[in-house]
JSON list of C-alpha atoms in Angstrom, two decimals:
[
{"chain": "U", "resi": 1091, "resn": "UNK", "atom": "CA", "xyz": [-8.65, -3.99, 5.22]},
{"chain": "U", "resi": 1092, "resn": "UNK", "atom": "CA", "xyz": [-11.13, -5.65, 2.35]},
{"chain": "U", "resi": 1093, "resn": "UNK", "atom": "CA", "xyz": [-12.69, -8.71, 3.22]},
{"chain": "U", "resi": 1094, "resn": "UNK", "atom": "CA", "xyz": [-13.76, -11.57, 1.07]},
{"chain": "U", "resi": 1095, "resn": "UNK", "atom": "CA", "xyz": [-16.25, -14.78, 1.70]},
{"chain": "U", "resi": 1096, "resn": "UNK", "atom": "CA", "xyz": [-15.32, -17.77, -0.81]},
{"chain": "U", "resi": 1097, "resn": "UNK", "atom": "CA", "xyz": [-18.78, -19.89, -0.32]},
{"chain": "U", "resi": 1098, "resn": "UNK", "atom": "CA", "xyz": [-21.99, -19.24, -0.19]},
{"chain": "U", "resi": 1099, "resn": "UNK", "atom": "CA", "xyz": [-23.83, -22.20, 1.60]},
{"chain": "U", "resi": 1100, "resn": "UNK", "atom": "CA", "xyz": [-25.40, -21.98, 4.65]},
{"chain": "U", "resi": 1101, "resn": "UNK", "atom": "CA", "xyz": [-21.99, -20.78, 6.43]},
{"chain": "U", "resi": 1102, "resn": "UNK", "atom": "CA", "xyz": [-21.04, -18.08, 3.85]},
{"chain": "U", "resi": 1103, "resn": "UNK", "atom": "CA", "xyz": [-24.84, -16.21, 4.37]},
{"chain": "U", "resi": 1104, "resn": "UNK", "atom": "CA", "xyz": [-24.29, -16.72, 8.00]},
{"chain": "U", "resi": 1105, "resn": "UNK", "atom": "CA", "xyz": [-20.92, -14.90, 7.32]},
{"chain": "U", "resi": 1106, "resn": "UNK", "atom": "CA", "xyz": [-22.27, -12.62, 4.80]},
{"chain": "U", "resi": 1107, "resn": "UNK", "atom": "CA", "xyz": [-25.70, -11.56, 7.68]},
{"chain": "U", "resi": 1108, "resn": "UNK", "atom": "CA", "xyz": [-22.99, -10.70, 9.78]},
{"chain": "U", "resi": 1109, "resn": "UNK", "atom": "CA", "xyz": [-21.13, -8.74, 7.61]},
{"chain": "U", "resi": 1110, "resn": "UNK", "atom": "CA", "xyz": [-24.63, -6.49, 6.85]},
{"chain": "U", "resi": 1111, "resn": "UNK", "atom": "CA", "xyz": [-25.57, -6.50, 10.50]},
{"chain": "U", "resi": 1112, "resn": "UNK", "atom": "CA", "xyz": [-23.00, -4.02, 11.02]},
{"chain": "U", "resi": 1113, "resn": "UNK", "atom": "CA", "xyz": [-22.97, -2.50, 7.72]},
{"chain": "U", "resi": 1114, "resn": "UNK", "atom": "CA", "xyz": [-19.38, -3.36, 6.79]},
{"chain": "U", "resi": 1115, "resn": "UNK", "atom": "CA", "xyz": [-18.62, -4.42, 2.94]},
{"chain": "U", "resi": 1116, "resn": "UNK", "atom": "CA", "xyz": [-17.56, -7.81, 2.08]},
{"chain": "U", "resi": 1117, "resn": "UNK", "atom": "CA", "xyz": [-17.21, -9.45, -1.19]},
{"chain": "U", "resi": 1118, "resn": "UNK", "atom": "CA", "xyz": [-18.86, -12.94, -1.44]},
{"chain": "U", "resi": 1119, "resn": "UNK", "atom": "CA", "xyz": [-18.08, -15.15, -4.64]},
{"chain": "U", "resi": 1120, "resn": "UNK", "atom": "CA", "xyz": [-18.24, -19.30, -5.23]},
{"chain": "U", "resi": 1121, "resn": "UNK", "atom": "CA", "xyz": [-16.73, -20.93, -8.26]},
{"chain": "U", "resi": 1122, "resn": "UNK", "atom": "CA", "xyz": [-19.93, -20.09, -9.69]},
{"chain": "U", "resi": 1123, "resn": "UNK", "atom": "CA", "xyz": [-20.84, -16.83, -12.07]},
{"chain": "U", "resi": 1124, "resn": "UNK", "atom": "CA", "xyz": [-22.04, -14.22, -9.70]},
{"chain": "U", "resi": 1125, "resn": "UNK", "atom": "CA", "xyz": [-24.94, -13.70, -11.18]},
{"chain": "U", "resi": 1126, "resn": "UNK", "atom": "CA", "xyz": [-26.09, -16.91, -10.09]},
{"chain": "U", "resi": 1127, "resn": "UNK", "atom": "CA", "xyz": [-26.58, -15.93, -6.50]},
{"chain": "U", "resi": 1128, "resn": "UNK", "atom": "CA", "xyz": [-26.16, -11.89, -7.11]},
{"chain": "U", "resi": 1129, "resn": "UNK", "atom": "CA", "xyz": [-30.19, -11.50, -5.62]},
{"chain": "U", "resi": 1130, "resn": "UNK", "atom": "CA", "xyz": [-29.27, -13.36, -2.43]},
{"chain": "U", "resi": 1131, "resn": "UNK", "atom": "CA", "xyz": [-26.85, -11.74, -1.95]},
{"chain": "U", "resi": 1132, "resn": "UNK", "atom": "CA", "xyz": [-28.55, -8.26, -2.43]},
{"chain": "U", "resi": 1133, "resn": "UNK", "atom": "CA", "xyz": [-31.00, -9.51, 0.01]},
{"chain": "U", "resi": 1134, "resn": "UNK", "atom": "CA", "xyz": [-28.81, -9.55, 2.52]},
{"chain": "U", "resi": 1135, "resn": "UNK", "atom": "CA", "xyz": [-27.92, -6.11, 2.48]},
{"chain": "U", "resi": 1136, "resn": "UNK", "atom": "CA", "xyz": [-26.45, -3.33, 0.44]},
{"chain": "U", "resi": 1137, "resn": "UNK", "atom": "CA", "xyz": [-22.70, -4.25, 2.17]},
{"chain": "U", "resi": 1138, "resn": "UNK", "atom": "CA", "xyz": [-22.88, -7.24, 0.40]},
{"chain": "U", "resi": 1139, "resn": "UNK", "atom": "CA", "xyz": [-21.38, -7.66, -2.98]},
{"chain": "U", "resi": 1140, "resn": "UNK", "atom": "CA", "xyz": [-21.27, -10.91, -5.15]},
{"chain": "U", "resi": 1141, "resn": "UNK", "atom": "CA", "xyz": [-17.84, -11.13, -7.37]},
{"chain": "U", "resi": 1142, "resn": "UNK", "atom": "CA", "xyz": [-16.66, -13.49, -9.90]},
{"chain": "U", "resi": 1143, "resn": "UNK", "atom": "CA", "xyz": [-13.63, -16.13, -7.73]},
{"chain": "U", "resi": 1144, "resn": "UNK", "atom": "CA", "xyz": [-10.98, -13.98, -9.40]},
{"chain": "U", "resi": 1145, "resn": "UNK", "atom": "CA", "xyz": [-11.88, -10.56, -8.17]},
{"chain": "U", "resi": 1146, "resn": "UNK", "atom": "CA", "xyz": [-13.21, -11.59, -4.48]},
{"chain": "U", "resi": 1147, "resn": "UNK", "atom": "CA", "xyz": [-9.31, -13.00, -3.66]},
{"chain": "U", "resi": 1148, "resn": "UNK", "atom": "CA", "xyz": [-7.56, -9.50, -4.29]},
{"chain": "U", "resi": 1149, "resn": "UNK", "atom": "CA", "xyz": [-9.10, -9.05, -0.83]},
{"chain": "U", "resi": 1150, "resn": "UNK", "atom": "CA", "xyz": [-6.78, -8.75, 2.39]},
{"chain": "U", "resi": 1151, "resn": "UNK", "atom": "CA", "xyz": [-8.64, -11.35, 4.46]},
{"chain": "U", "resi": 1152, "resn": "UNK", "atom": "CA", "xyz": [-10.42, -14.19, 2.86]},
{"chain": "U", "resi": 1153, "resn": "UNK", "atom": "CA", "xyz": [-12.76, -16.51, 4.75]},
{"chain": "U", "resi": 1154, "resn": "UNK", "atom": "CA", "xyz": [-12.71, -19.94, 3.01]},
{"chain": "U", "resi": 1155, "resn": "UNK", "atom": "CA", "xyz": [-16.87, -21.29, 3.48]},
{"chain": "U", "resi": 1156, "resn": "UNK", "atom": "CA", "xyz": [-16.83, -24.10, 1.24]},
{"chain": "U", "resi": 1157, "resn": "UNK", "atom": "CA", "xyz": [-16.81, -27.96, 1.79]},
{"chain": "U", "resi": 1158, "resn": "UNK", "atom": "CA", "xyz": [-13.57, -29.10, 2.63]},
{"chain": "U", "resi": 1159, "resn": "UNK", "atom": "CA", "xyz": [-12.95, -31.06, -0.63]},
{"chain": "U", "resi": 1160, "resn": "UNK", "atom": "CA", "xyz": [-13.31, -27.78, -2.69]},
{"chain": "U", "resi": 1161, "resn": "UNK", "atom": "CA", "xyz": [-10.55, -26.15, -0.83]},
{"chain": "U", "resi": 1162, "resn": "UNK", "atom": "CA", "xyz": [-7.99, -26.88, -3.63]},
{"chain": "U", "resi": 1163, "resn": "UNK", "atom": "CA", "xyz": [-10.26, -25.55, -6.09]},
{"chain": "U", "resi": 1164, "resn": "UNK", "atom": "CA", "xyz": [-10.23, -22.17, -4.69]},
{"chain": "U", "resi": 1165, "resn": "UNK", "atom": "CA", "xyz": [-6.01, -22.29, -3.75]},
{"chain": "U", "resi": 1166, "resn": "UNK", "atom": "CA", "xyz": [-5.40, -22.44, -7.64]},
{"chain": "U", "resi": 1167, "resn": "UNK", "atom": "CA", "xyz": [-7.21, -19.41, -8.00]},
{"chain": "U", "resi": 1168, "resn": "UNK", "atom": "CA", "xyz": [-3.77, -17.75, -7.20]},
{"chain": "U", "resi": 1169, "resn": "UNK", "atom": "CA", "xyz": [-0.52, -19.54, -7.88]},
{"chain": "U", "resi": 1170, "resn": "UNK", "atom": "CA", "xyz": [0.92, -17.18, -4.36]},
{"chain": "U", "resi": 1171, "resn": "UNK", "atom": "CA", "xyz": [-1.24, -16.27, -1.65]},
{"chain": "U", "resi": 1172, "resn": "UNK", "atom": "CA", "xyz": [1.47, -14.14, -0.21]},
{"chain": "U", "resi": 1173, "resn": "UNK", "atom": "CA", "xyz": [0.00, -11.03, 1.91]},
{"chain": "U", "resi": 1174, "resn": "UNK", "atom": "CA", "xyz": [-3.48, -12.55, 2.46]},
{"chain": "U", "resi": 1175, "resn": "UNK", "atom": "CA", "xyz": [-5.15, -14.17, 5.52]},
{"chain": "U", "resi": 1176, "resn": "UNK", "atom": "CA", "xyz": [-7.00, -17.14, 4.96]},
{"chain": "U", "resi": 1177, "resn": "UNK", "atom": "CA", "xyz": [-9.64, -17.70, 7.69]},
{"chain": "U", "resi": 1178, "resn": "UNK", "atom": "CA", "xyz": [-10.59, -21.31, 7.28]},
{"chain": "U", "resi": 1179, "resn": "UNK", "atom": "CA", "xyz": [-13.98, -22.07, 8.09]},
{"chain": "U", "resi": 1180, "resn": "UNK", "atom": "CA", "xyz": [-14.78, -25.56, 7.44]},
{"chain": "U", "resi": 1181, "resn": "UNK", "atom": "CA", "xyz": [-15.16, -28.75, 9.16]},
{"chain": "U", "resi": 1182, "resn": "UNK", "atom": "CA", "xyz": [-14.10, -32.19, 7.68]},
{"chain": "U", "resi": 1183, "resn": "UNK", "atom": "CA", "xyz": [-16.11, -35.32, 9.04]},
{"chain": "U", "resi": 1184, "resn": "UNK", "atom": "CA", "xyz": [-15.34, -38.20, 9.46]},
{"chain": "U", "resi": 1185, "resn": "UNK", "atom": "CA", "xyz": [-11.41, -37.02, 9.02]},
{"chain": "U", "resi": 1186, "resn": "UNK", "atom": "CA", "xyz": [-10.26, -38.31, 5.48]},
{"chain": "U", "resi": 1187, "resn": "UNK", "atom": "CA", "xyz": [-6.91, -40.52, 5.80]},
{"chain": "U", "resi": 1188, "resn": "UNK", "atom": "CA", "xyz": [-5.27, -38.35, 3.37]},
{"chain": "U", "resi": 1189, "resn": "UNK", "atom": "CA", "xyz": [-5.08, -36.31, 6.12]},
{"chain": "U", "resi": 1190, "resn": "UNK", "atom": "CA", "xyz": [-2.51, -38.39, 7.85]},
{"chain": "U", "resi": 1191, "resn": "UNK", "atom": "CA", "xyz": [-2.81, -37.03, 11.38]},
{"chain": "U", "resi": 1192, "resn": "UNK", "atom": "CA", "xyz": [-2.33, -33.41, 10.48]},
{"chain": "U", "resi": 1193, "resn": "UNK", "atom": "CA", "xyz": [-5.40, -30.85, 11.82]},
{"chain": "U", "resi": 1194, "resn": "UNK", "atom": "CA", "xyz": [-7.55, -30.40, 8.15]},
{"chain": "U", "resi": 1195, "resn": "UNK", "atom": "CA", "xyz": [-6.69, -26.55, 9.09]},
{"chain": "U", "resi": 1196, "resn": "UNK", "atom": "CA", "xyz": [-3.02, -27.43, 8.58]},
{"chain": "U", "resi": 1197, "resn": "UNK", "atom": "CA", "xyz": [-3.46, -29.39, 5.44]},
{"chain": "U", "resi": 1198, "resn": "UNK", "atom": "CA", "xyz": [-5.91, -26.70, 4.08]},
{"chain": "U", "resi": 1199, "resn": "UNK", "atom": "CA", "xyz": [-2.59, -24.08, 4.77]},
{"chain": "U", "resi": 1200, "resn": "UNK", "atom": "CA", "xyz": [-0.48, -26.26, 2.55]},
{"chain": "U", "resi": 1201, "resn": "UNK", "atom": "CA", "xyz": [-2.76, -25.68, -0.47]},
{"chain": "U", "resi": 1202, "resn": "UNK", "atom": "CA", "xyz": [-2.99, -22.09, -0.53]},
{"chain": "U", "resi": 1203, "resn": "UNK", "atom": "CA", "xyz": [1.15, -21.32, -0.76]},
{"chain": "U", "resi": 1204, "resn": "UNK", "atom": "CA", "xyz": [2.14, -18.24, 1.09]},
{"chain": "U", "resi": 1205, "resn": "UNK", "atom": "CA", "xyz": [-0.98, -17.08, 3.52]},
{"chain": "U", "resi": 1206, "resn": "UNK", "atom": "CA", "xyz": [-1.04, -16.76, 6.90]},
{"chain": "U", "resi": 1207, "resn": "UNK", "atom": "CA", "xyz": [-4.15, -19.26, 7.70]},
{"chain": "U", "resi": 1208, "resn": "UNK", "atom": "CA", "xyz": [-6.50, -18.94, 11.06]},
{"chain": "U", "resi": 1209, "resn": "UNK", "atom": "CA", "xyz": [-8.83, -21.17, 12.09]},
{"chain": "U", "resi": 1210, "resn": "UNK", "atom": "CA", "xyz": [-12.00, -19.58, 12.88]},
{"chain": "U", "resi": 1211, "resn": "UNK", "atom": "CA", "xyz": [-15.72, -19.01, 13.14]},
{"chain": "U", "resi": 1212, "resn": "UNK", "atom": "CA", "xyz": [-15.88, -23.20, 12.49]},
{"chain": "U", "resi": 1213, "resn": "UNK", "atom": "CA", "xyz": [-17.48, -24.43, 15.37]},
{"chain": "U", "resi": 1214, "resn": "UNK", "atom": "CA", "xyz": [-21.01, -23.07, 15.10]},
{"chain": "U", "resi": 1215, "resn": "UNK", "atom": "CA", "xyz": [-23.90, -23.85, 13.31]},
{"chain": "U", "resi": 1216, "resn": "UNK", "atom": "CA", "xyz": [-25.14, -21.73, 10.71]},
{"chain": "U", "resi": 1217, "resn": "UNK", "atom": "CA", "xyz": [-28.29, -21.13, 12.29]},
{"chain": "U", "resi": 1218, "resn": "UNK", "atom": "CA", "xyz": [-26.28, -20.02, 15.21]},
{"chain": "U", "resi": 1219, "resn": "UNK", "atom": "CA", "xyz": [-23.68, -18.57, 13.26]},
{"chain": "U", "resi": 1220, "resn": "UNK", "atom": "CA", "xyz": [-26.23, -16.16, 11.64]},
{"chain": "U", "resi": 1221, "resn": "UNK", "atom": "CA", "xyz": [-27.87, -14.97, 14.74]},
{"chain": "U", "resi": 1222, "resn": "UNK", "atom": "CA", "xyz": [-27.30, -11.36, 16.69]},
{"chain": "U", "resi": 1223, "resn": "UNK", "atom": "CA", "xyz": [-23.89, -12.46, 18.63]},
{"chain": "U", "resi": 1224, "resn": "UNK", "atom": "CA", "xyz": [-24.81, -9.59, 21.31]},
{"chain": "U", "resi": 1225, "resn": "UNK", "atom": "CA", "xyz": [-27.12, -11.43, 23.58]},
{"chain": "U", "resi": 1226, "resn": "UNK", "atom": "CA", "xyz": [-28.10, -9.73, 27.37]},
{"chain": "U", "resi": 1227, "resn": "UNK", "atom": "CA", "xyz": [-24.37, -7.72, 27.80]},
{"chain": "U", "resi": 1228, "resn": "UNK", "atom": "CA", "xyz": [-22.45, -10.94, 26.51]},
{"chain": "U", "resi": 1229, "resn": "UNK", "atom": "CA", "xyz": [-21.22, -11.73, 23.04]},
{"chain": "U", "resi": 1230, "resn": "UNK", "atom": "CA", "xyz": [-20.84, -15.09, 21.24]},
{"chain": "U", "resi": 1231, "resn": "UNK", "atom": "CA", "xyz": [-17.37, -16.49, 21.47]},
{"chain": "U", "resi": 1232, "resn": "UNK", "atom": "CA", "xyz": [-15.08, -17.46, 18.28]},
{"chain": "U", "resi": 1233, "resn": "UNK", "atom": "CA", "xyz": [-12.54, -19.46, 18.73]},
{"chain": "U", "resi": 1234, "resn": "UNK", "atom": "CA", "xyz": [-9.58, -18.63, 16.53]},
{"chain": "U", "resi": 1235, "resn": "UNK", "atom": "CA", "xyz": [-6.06, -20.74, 16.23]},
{"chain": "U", "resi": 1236, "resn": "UNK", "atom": "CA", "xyz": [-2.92, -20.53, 13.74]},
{"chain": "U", "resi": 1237, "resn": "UNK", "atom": "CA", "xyz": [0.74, -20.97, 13.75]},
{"chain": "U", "resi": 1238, "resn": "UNK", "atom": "CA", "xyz": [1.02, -17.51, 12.68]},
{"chain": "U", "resi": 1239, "resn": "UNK", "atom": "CA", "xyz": [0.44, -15.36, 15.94]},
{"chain": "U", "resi": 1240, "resn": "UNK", "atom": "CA", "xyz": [0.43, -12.11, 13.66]},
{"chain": "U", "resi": 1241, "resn": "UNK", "atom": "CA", "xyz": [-2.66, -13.23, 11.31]},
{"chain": "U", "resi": 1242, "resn": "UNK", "atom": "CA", "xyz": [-4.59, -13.48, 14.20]},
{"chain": "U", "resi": 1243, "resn": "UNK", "atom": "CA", "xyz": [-5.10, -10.06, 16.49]},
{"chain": "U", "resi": 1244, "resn": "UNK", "atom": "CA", "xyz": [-6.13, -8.91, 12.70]},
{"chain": "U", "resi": 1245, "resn": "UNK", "atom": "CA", "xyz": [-8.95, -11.73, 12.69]},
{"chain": "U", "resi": 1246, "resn": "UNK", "atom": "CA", "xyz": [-10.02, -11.02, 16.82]},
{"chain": "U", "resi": 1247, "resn": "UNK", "atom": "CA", "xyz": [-10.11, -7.35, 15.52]},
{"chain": "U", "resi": 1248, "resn": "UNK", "atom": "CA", "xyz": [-12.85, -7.91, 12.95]},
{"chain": "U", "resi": 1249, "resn": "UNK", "atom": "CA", "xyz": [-14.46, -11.12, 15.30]},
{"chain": "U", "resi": 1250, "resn": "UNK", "atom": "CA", "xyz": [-15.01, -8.20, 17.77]},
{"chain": "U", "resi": 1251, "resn": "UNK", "atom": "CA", "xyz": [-16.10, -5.24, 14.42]},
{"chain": "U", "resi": 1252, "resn": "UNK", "atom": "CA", "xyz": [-18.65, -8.25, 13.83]},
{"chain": "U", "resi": 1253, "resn": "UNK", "atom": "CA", "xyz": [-20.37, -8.34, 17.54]},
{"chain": "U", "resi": 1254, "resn": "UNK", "atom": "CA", "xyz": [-18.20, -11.50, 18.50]},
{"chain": "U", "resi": 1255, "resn": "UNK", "atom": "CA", "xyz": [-15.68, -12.39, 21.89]},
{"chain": "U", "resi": 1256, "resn": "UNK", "atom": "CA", "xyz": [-12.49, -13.93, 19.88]},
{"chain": "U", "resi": 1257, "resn": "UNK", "atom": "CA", "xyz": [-11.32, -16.56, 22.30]},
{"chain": "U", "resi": 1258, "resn": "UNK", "atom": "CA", "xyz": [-7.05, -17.38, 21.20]},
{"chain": "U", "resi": 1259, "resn": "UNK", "atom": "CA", "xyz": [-6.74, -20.96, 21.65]},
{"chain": "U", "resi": 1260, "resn": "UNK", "atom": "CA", "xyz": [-2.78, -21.18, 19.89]},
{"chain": "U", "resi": 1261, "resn": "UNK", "atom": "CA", "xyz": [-1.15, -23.08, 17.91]},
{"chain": "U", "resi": 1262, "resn": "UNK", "atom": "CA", "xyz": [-3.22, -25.61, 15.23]},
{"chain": "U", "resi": 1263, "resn": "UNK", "atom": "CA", "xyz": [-2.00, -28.68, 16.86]},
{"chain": "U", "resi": 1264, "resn": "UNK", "atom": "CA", "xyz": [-2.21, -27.21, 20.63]},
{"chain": "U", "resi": 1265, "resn": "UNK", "atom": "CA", "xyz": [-5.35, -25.85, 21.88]},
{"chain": "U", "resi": 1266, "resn": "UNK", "atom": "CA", "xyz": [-6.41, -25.99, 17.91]},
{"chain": "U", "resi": 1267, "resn": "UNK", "atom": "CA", "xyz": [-7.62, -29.09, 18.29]},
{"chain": "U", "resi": 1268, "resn": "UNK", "atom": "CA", "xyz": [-10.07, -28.45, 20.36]},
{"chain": "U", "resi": 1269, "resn": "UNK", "atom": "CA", "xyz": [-12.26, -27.40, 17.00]},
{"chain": "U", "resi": 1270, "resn": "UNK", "atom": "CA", "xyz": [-11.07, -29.89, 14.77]},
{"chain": "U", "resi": 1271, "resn": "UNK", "atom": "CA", "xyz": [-12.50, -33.11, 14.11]},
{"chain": "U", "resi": 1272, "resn": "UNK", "atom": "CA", "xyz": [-10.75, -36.13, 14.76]},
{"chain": "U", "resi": 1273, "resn": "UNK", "atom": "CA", "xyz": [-11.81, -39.45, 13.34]},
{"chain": "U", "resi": 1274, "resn": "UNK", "atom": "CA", "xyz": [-14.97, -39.74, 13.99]},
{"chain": "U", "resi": 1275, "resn": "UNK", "atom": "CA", "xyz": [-14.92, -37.61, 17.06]},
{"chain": "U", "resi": 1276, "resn": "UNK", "atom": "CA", "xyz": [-15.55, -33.83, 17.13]},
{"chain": "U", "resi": 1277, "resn": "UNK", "atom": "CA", "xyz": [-13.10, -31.24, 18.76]},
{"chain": "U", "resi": 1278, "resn": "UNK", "atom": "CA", "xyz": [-14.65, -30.74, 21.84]},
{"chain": "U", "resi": 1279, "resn": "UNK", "atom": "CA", "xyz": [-15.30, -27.37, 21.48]},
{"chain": "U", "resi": 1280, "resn": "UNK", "atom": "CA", "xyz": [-17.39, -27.91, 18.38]},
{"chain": "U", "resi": 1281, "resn": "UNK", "atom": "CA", "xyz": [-21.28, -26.60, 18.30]},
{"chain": "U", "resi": 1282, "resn": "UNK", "atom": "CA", "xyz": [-20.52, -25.16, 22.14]},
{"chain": "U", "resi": 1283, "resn": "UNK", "atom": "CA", "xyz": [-22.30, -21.62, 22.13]},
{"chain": "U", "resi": 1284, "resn": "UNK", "atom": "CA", "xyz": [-20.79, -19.75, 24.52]},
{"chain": "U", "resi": 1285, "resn": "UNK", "atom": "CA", "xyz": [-20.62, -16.19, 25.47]},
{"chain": "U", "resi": 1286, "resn": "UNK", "atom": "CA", "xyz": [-18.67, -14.08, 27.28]},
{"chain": "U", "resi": 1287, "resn": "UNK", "atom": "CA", "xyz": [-19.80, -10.96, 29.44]},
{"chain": "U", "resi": 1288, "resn": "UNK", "atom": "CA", "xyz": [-18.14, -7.56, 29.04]},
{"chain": "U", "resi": 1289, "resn": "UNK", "atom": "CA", "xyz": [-15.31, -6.66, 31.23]}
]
């Protein structure tokens, strides 16, 4: 499996320090030229390797860790996304009305035509997000959802390669919603750090 992160804000080095924590490669490219953020990346950790938009996607599993409203800049980077798993990472707030009632996961899968999308590693902050998930015998939870029950024991296998307990909450519009905004009003399981203990 190659991985990709599409972003590199505060939640795509989050990503990325996770990623280099356990010494596993990962591509990391914006719409930007790589060079422009090449030494941060570096900095990181050696695992870490900054692309141009075009050569990051060729990867199997592609975490999307831009604003929301930059989503469809990075679909037409392909015109099919067949064969790749899109793990969607961002939050919309409050919920635009373009939206019309749909989870912003959903409407993010419409723009990038033929990928199996998961929504996941969304509901903590950066800060949080970029922290040692292993804490006294328990590790952080993800929560990951999708209509596509295949795409995700993929995404719980890395969640757990990266130090993380995946937590399955369904479909997007079941237990999805639980870390998608609404409105104005978060999912409730939004900026909850939880962990769970080893079995």
């Amino acid at each position: 499996m190659s991985y990709a992160i599409i972003g590199f804000g505060k939640i795509g080095q989050a990503l990325a320090k996770a990623f280099a924590r356990n010494g596993i490669e990962v591509s990391v490219a914006t719409t930007r030229d790589p060079e422009s953020f090449a030494a941060d990346a570096a900095a990181i950790g050696p695992t870490i390797i900054s692309k141009t938009l075009a050569e990051a996607i060729k990867a199997d599993i592609v975490f999307l860790a831009v604003r929301f409203e930059s989503h469809p800049d990075v679909a037409k980077a392909l015109p099919s996304w067949e064969g790749k798993t899109i793990i969607d990472a961002t939050n919309v707030f409050p919920v635009p009305e373009e939206l019309d009632g749909l989870p912003s996961s959903a409407f993010v899968a419409k723009a990038f035509t033929g990928a199996k999308l998961v929504k996941g590693f969304n509901h903590l902050i950066a800060a949080t997000l970029a922290a040692d998930p292993i804490v006294e015998g328990g590790h952080r939870v993800v929560f990951l959802s999708g209509d596509d029950e295949d795409a995700i024991a993929p995404v719980a296998a890395l969640a757990r390669q990266l130090g993380f307990a995946p937590v399955k909450l369904g479909k997007l519009n079941e237990g999805g919603t639980l870390v998608h905004a609404r409105g104005r009003t978060w999912g409730q399981l939004i900026f909850q750090d939880l962990f769970k203990k080893e079995q």
